[in-house]
PDB file of C-alpha atoms and ligand atoms in Angstrom:
ATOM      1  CA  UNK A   1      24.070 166.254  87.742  1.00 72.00           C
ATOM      2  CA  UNK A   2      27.221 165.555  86.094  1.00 82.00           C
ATOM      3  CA  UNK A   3      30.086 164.640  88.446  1.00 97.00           C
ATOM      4  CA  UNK A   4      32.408 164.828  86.580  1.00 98.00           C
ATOM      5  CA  UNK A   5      35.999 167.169  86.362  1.00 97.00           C
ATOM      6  CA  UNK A   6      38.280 166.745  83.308  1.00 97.00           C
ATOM      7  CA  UNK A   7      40.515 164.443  85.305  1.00 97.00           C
ATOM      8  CA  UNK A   8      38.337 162.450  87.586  1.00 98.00           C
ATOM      9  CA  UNK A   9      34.539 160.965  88.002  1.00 98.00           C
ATOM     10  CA  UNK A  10      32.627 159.515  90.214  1.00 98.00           C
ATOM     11  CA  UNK A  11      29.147 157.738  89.662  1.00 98.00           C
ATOM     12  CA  UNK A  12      27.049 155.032  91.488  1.00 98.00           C
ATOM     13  CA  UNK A  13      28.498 151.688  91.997  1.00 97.00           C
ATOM     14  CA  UNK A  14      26.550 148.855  90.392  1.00 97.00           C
ATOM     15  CA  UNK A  15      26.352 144.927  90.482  1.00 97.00           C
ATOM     16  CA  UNK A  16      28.092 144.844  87.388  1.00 97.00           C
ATOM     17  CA  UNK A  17      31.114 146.315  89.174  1.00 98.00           C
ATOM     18  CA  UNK A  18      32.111 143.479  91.100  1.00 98.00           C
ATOM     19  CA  UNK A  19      34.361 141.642  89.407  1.00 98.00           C
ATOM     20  CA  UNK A  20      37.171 145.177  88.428  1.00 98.00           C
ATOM     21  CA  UNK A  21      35.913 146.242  92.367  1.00 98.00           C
ATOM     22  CA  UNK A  22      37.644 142.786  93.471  1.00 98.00           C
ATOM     23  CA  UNK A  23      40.772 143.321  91.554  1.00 98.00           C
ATOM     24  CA  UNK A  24      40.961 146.757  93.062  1.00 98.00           C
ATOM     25  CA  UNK A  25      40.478 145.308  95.974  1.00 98.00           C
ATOM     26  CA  UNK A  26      43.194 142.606  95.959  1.00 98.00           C
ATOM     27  CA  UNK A  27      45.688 144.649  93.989  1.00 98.00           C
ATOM     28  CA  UNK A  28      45.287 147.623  97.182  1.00 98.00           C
ATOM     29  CA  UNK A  29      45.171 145.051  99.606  1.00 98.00           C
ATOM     30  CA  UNK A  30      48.174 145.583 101.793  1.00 98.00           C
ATOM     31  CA  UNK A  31      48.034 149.239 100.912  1.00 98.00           C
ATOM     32  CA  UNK A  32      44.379 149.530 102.638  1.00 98.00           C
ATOM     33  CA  UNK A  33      45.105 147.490 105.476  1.00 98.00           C
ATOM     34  CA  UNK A  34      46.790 150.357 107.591  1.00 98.00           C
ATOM     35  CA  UNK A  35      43.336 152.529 107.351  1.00 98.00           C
ATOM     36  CA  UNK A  36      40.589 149.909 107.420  1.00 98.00           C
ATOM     37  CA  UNK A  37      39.106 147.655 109.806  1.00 97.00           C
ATOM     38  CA  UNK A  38      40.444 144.177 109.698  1.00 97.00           C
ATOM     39  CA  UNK A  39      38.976 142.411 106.931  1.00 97.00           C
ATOM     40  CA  UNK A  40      38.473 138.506 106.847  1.00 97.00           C
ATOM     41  CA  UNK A  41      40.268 136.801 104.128  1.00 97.00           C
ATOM     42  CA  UNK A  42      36.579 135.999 102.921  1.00 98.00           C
ATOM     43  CA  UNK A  43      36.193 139.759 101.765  1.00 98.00           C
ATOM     44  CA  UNK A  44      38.430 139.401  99.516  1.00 98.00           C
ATOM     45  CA  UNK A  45      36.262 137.384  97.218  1.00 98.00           C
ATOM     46  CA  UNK A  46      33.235 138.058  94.103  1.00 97.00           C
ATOM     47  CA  UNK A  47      30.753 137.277  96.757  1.00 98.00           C
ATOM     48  CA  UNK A  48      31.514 139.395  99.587  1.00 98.00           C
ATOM     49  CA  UNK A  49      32.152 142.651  96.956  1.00 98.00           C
ATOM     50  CA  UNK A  50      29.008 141.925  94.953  1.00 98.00           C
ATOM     51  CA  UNK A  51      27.036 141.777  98.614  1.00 98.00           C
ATOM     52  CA  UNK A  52      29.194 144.607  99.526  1.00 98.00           C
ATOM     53  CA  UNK A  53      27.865 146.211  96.258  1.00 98.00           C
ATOM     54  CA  UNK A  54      24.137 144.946  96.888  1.00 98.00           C
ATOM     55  CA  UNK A  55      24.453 146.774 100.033  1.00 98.00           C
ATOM     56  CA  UNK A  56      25.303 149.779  98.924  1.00 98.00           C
ATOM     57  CA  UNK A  57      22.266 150.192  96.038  1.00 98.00           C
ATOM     58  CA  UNK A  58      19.863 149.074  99.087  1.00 98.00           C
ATOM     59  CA  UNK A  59      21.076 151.845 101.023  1.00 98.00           C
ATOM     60  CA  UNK A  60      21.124 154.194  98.188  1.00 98.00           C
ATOM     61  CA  UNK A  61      17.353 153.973  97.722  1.00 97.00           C
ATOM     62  CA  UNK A  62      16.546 154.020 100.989  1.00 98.00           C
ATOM     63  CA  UNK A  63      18.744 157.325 101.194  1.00 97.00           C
ATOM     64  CA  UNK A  64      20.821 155.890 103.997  1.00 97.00           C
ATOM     65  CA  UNK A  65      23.899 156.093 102.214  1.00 97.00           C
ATOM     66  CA  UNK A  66      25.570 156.604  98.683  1.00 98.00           C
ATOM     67  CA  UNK A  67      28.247 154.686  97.106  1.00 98.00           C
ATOM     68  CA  UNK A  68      29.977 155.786  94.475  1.00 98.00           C
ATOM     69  CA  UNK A  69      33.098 154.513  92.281  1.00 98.00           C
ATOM     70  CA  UNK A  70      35.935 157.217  91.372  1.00 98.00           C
ATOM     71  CA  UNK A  71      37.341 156.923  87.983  1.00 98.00           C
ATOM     72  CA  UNK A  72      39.785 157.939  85.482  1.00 98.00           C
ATOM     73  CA  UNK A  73      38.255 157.538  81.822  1.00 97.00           C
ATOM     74  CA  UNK A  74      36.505 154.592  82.177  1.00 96.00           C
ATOM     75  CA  UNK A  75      38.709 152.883  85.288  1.00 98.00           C
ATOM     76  CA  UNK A  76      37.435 152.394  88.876  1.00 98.00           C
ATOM     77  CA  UNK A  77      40.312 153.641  90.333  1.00 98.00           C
ATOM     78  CA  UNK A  78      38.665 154.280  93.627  1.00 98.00           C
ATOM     79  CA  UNK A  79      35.688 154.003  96.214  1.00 98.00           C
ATOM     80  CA  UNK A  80      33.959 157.197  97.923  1.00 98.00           C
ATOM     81  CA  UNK A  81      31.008 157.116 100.463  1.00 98.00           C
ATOM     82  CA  UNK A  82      28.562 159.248 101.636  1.00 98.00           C
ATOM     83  CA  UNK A  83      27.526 157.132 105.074  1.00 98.00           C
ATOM     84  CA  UNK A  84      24.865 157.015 107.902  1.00 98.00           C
ATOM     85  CA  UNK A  85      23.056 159.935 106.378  1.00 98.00           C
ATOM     86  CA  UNK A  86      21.182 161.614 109.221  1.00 98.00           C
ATOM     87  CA  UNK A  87      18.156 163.896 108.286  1.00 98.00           C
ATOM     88  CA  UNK A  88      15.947 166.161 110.770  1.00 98.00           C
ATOM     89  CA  UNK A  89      17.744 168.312 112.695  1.00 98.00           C
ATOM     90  CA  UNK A  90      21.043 167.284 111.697  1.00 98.00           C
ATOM     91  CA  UNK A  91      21.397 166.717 107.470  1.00 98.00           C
ATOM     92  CA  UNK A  92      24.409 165.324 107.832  1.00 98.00           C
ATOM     93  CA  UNK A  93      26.626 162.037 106.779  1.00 98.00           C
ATOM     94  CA  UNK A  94      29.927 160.422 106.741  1.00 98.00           C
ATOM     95  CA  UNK A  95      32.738 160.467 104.272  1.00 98.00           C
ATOM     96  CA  UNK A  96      35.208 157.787 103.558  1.00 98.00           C
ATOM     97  CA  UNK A  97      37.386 156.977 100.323  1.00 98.00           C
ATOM     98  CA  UNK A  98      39.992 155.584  98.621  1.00 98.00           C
ATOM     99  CA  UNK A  99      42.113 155.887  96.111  1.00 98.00           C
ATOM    100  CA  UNK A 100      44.267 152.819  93.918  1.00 98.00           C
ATOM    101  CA  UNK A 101      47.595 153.267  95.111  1.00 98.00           C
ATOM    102  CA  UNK A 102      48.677 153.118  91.669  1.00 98.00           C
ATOM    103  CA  UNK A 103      47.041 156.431  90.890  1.00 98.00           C
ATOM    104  CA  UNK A 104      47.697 158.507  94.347  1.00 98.00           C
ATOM    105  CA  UNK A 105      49.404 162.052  93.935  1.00 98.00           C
ATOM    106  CA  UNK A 106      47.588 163.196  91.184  1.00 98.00           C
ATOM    107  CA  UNK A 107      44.319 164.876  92.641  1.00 98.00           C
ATOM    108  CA  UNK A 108      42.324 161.922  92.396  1.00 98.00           C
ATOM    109  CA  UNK A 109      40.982 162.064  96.045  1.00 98.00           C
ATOM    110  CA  UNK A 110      40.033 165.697  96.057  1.00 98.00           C
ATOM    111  CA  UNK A 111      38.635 166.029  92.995  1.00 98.00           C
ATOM    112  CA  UNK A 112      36.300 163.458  94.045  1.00 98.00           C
ATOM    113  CA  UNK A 113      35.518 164.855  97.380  1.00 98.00           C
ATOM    114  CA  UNK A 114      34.705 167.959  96.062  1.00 97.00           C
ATOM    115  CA  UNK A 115      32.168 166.015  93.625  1.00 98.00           C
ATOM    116  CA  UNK A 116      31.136 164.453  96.385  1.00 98.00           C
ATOM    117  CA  UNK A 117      30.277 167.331  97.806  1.00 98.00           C
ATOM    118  CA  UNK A 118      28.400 169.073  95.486  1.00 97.00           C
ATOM    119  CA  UNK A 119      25.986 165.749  95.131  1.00 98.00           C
ATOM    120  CA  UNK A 120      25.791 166.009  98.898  1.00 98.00           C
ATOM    121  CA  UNK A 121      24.447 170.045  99.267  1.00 98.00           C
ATOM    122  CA  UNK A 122      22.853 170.042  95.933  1.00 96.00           C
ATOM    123  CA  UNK A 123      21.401 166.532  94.819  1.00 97.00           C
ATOM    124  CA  UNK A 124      21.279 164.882  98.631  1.00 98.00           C
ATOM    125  CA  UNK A 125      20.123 168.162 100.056  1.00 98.00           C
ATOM    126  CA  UNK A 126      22.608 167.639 103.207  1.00 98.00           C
ATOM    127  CA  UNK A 127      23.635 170.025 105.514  1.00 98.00           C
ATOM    128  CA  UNK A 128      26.794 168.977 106.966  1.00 98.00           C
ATOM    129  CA  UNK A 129      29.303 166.263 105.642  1.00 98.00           C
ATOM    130  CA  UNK A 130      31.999 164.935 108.332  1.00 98.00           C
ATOM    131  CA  UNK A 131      35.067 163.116 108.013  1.00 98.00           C
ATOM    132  CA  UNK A 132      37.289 161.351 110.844  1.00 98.00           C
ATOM    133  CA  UNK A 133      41.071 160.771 109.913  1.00 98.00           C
ATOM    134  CA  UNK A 134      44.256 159.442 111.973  1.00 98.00           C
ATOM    135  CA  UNK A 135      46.274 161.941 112.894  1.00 98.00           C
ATOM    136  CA  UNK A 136      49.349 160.124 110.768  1.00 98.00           C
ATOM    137  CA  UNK A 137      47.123 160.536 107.734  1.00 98.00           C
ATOM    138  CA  UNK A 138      48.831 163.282 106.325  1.00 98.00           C
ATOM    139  CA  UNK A 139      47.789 162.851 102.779  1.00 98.00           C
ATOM    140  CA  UNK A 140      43.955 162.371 103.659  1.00 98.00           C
ATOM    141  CA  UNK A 141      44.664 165.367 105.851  1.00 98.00           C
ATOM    142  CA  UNK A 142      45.507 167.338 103.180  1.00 98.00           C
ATOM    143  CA  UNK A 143      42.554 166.150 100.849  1.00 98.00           C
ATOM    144  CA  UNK A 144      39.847 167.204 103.221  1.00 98.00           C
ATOM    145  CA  UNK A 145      41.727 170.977 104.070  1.00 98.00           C
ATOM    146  CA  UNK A 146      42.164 171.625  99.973  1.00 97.00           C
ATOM    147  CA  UNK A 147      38.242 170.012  99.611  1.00 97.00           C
ATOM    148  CA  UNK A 148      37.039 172.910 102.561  1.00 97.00           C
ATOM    149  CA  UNK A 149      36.975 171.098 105.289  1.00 98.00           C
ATOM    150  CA  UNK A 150      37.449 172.694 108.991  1.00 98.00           C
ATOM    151  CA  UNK A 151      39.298 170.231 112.079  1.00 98.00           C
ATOM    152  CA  UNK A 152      36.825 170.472 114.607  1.00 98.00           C
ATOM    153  CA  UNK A 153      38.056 167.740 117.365  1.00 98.00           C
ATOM    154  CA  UNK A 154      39.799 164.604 118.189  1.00 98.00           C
ATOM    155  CA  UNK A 155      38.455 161.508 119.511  1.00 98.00           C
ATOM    156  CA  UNK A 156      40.809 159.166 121.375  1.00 98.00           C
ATOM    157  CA  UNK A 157      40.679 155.957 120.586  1.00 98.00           C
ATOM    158  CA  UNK A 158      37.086 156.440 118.045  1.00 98.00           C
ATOM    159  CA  UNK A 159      37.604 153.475 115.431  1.00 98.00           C
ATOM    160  CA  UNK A 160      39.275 149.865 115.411  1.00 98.00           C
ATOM    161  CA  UNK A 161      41.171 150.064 112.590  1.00 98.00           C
ATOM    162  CA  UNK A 162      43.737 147.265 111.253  1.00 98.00           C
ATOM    163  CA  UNK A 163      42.671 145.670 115.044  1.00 98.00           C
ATOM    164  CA  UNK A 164      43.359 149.088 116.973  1.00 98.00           C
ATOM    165  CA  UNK A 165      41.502 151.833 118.788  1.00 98.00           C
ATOM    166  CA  UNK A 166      42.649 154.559 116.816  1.00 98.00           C
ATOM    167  CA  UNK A 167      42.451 158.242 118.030  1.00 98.00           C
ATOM    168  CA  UNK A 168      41.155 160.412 115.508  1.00 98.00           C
ATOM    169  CA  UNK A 169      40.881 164.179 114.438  1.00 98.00           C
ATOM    170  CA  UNK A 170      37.142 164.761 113.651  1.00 98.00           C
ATOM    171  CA  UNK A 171      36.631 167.462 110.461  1.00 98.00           C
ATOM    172  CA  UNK A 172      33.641 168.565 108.748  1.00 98.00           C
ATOM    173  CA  UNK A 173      32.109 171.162 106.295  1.00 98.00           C
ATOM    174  CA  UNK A 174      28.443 172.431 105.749  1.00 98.00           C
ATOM    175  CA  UNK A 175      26.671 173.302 102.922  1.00 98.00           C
ATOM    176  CA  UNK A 176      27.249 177.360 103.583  1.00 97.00           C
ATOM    177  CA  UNK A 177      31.109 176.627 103.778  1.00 94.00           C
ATOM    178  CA  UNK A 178      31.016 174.581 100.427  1.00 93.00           C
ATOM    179  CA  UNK A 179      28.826 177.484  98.964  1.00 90.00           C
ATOM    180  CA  UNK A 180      31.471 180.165 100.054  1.00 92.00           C
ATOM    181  CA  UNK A 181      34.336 178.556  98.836  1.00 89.00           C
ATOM    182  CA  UNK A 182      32.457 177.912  95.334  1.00 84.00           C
ATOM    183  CA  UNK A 183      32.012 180.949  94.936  1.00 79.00           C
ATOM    184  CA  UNK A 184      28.137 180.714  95.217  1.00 67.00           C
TER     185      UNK A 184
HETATM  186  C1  LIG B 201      44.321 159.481 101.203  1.00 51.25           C
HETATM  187  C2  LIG B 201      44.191 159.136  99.727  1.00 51.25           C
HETATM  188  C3  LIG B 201      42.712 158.933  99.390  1.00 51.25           C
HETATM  189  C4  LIG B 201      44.749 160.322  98.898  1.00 51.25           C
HETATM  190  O1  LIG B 201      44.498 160.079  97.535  1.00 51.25           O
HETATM  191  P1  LIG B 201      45.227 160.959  96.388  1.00 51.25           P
HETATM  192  O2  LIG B 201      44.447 160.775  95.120  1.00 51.25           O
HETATM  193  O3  LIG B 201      46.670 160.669  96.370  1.00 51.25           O
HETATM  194  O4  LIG B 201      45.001 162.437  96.969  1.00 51.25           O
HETATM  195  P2  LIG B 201      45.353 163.823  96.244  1.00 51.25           P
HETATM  196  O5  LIG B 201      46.326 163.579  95.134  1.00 51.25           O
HETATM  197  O6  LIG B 201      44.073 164.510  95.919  1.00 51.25           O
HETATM  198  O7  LIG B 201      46.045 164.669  97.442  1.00 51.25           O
HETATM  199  C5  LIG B 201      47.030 164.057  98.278  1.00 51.25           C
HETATM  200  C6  LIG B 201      47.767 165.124  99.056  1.00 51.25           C
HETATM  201  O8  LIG B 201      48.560 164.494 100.040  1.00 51.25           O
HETATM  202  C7  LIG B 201      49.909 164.886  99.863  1.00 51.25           C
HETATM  203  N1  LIG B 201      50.782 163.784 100.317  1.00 51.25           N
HETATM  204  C8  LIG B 201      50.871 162.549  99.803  1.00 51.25           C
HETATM  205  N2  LIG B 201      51.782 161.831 100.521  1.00 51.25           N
HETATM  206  C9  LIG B 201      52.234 162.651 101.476  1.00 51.25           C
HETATM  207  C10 LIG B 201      53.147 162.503 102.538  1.00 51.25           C
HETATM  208  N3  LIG B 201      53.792 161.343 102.734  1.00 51.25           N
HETATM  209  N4  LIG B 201      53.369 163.556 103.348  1.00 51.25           N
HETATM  210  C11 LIG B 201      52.746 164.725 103.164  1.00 51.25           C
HETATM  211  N5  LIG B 201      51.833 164.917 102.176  1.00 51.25           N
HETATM  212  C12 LIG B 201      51.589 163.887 101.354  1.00 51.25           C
HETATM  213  C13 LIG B 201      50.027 165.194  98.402  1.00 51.25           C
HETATM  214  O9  LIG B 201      51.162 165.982  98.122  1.00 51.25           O
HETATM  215  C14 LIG B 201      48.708 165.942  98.190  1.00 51.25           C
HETATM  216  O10 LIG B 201      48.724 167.234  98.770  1.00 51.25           O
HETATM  217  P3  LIG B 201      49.168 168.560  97.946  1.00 51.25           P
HETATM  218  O11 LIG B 201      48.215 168.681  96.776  1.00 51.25           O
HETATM  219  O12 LIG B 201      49.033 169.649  98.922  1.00 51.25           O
HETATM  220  O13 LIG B 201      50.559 168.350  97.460  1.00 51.25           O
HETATM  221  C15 LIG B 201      44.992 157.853  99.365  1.00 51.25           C
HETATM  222  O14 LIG B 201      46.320 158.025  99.769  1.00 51.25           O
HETATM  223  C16 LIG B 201      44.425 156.605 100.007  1.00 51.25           C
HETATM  224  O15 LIG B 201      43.527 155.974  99.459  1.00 51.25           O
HETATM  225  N6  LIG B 201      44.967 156.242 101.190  1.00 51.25           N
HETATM  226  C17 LIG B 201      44.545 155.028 101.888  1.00 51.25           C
HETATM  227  C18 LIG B 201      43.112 155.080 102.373  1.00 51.25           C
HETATM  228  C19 LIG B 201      42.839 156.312 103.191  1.00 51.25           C
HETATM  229  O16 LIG B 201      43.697 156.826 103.895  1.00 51.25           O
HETATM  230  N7  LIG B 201      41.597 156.795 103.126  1.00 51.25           N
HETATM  231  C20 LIG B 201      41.163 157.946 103.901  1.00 51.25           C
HETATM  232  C21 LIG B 201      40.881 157.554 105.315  1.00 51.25           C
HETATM  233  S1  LIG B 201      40.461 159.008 106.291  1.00 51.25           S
END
């Protein structure tokens, strides 16, 4: 499966991505700071990104999660996961992303959640995809309503993000929502 739009792609993160993942890294570091978890100064180095990366392809074969770069041509412009995949009764995993501040405002993000998407219900045979975002958020509000997703909660205080208990409103969309909306 292509995932691919005219504008934006995403595709698996490899090894060899560690060195333009770091610059993206440093160059969005105060700008990720705000909607992270605190990150050691030690992060920010080839090591910690290429075990970051190493990580990620472990738990991409064991289907546990699924990492994937977002990019403009040929540019890693951006990360997007598909996390703590749950299968039985539930089908479901976690969304996160980013996009290089440089490059925000143009559709990046929801481009590549919708991708996303499609790899989840079609490729990853997933059920349900869910999403948590601070209320403040108003731009990653907006990607997940244009990318289908529904608000279904908020959760006081549910990560520690820059050092903080954050409260966060909880959305999500299912494989028959993402269906509908495709037209399918
Ligand atoms: C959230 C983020 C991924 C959006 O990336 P992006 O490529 O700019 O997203 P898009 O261009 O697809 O859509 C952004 C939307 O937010 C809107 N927006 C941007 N800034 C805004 C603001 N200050 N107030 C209101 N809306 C805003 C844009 O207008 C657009 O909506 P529209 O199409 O209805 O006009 C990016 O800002 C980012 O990486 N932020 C930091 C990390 C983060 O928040 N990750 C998500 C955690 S839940």
């Amino acid at each position: 499966m292509a995932l691919r739009t005219p504008t934006t792609s995403l595709r698996r993160l490899e090894l060899s991505d560690a060195d333009v993942l770091l610059e993206l890294r440093l160059r969005n570091r105060d700008f990720l700071a705000p909607f992270e978890p605190a990150r050691p100064a030690a992060y920010f180095t080839r090591a910690a990104q290429r075990q970051e990366l190493r990580d990620g392809l472990a738990g991409w074969d064991a289907g546990r999660d699924f990492t994937f770069g977002i990019f403009e041509g040929d540019e890693l412009i951006g990360r997007l996961r598909l996390t703590q995949v749950a299968r039985g009764a539930f089908q479901n995993a976690i969304l996160g992303y980013f996009v290089d501040e440089d490059h925000c405002g143009r559709g990046h993000a929801t481009a590549a959640v919708r991708l996303a998407l499609d790899f989840a219900f079609d490729s990853a045979r997933l059920h349900r995809v869910q999403a948590a975002v601070m209320p403040r958020n108003t731009p990653s509000i907006r990607v997940l309503e244009k990318s289908g997703f529904r608000a279904e909660g908020f959760a006081p205080r549910y990560l520690c993000i820059d050092g903080i208990w954050e409260d966060h409103r909880l959305y999500a969309v299912t494989a028959e929502d993402h269906r509908a909306a495709e037209g399918g």
